[in-house]
Steps between C-alpha positions, in 0.01 A plus 500: 500500500792736574631449150162585361473801722845629391376486144182684587274206404124512501487209745624712782208743484253438775122492464469835679751653259307357201186667631677836537643462153153429356357801678754749371488345150123538484500859632780596268326340200178702563699825521681423178182412316338838566807686352448349153129445525407865505709568179317221325144624575578870465327543154182335630502720814542809291198419284279382785577810719497746210847624582762659289848346455649753742229448760524116498880515524450612866378146578854377432701804608344562844511123583878498434547822701299362795708178493826687490397734782374230735788250448751675733250476792536118506774503759320727743169324458651159549650616830175654626264232387707186476551296184180299524274794561661717231494225233143400586352849490711592193362205306149558637508868386646397164227245441225735608624784282520262203135431553434875514683543167260248344186671627613858433233690297698817430858594410550681825395197707724269294798734550442508876473127518820456296687745724382298806599175323846627440547623856377174656699287257821687550633303807428157347828451311745655752332336796480159333864518406602603853295212644676251283846633577426481869328160487753304287866449592756637263571168326130473408444862407582462131253213474230691688548815290486295177163349608372836623604635155255257337210702653681822413521418129182295474282788593599752228483218242175341615328835541471570125410143416226452753386859465454464124298184551261644759480840321406333175245280681348778713654853517790690654340490849545119514875547469502669844247264655719199425753636750253453794490117544878444498523804735279329748709185477821706566335644815437154638860395429635823666303450817633147558850531350601813698338422838836532665592824329306740720777685675456875513729788588434867566683683231480874449374597154691774312215689334728769359715250312197299384308802362807649331590167331140441397465846341838473317411158352144599400632818331757304302246242391245768397759703305604200294152370452328829407784714370468413134123564508551846651802609293741452793620817666300726283216393727443667841392162640839341408695798643305464828562125515877552439530763770305312762679168419846665510424676828365175653808303393729758650307495832502116503878476442586770756258351754634144459854619563427713805250305718593195716214280381400589143213349302755308282829434663785624271735271685361217296681637208839458675465126425657459152311190402167653595568828325603328176202263542268804520646641178451168330151474636420836353621385156326175529177686579556710189516183300233304675166628369577723202466220244170397644372860470634554147415179323121503554460838330753406235308185411153661535561821314753397234411138438135462607561211734214405738568532878515121563766456223705788644490345846617162366789655318616695803468193720824370332681732747355294786627177341841656493467603867405143593777343296757679716358347811643167400852610558528844648515391869811294431654775284437754777689284753792431266549834305248769599687791334531307178127421515415876533721588199348216299148604587552865412670396179219284392257788565718736295509242219117468510475873479723526200315218336164680550656822363565312174131415447300645210133552437475144369642337814392135542362319801826301523703826529286625789485161683880441494596861581261505793626156611852631504395812691323292765794259530741786556275664762473185715876422461597842630231556770576215745880555531451882506256471795714240688818708469326829582379369840788261578688766691210690672440438873168314560349806676533700177359244259140621508595868446752393235245295326258805491781714344583222255142455386440880496790550256384203289143629480610861443727381217204324347270794516758753377624287209143419384441873476834554319424214255149629421641851455767356264237330292281808488777751409670270252173428328428868455849585390525215247155562362589865444822410322347229278199715388742769376570279196129433426437790263385532134833668426689181582553357149589156637142461647313644196671306233338170377563226751605742768221416741249217514149599388356485863752775595428736213553872564200588290211412730429588871424134582835378362688777676334398832605136441850614434502723806389205720775279361762768571363533848532121558860506389586803705339345808702181446815705499392649838463150647837396365662808663339403835645147467841647433474696825414177681799327353746777586373522862571125548841529332598798728410304812714193424833624647338580837505135606875493492520750791288285738679304783498127499236332716635352822394141520356350818759277683 
């Protein structure tokens, strides 16, 4: 048995540990499902609630802002309430607000429900990760994190698949209703699995630091998400967001460096492994959801794919995630830094592959590129997490996990906004450039055989058809530029792993 334990084998995991693992997997899966689910049903919600594109975008934006703002509170809440109470009420609130999203009869009600859903769901990932790191000994942590990762990657992949099925059979409300039954199952698991995790401590809450950080993060998210719609700093709203966000960030940094017990302890960043791990987590967050956000609109708008076909193609990423689980625990124990470099390299390769697509991309292209992306994500995530927390004292694990997840979520929300902005601006720029050549004075186009009959310059209908095709091609270039950004982000993060200290093995 000792030999198996030294290898981190599954046979050394107790029944109680299996129950805890199941509980955090299920909760993590539900949180991941809602991230991609809302993007899938956004067009149906917009039509049903008679909202504009800008108005319905608040359903996504404010949910991400609420999640980012509430995540840093995990450490303080876990001390005041205890792990079981916090996890139970978090999942309870998350399940209830998912139900409220489904029954919302106005845009305002839906946005409020989504804000509450993001706030309640924020502690799920960092708290679950902290519970696993505290429950499992170091030689079992890679195995536990790999199995926890199954829930983390299954949710975002299963969300579009199951959501498209129930949406097609009923409507968009059913996509939120389907969160409720597994949410109730998760509550039952939490109550029994964490019955010994009820210890509380009276910890002072730093309201100044929390409010300053929350305002700074919200301002940054709103600037990136709404700036291109409001012509950036030509808008008074953007100028106001920038001023408030900059002032709040300055207050937060000065406050953290001058008070004895700040909201987020800057001493965490004195640990080299943790600091590099946080940077890698930020980049991993940037790469995590952007393809899931971009591909549905690419397929729907440019290729006319139905929702269920889109979901099945993107699910290839989940297959890549799961394929890595077959060997990543062993690779993490043997060569964790090499595993991080390999994982980031595979994600960079997938990004460059996607950037070579054209408007006639095939299903096989999409499936294999997403498979490679998912494989790289899973290969990099487990060793990154194990090494980041390997040198932190146990008392700092929960707070460190909150910071780790905060940066990962913030990276996701920021890069989604940047990617969408890239698509939008590239589309407009390339459409403008290409239409410059569409003129009766261009002899190449007016000579016999210059243009197909359906794109003739002589009739309004043909001109509209030609304009639509130019817009399709310009939009495709925008998507390719976003994929290039994704690839270069992964490439830039690869050298960071070399600066992490080796993990000290248990004697």
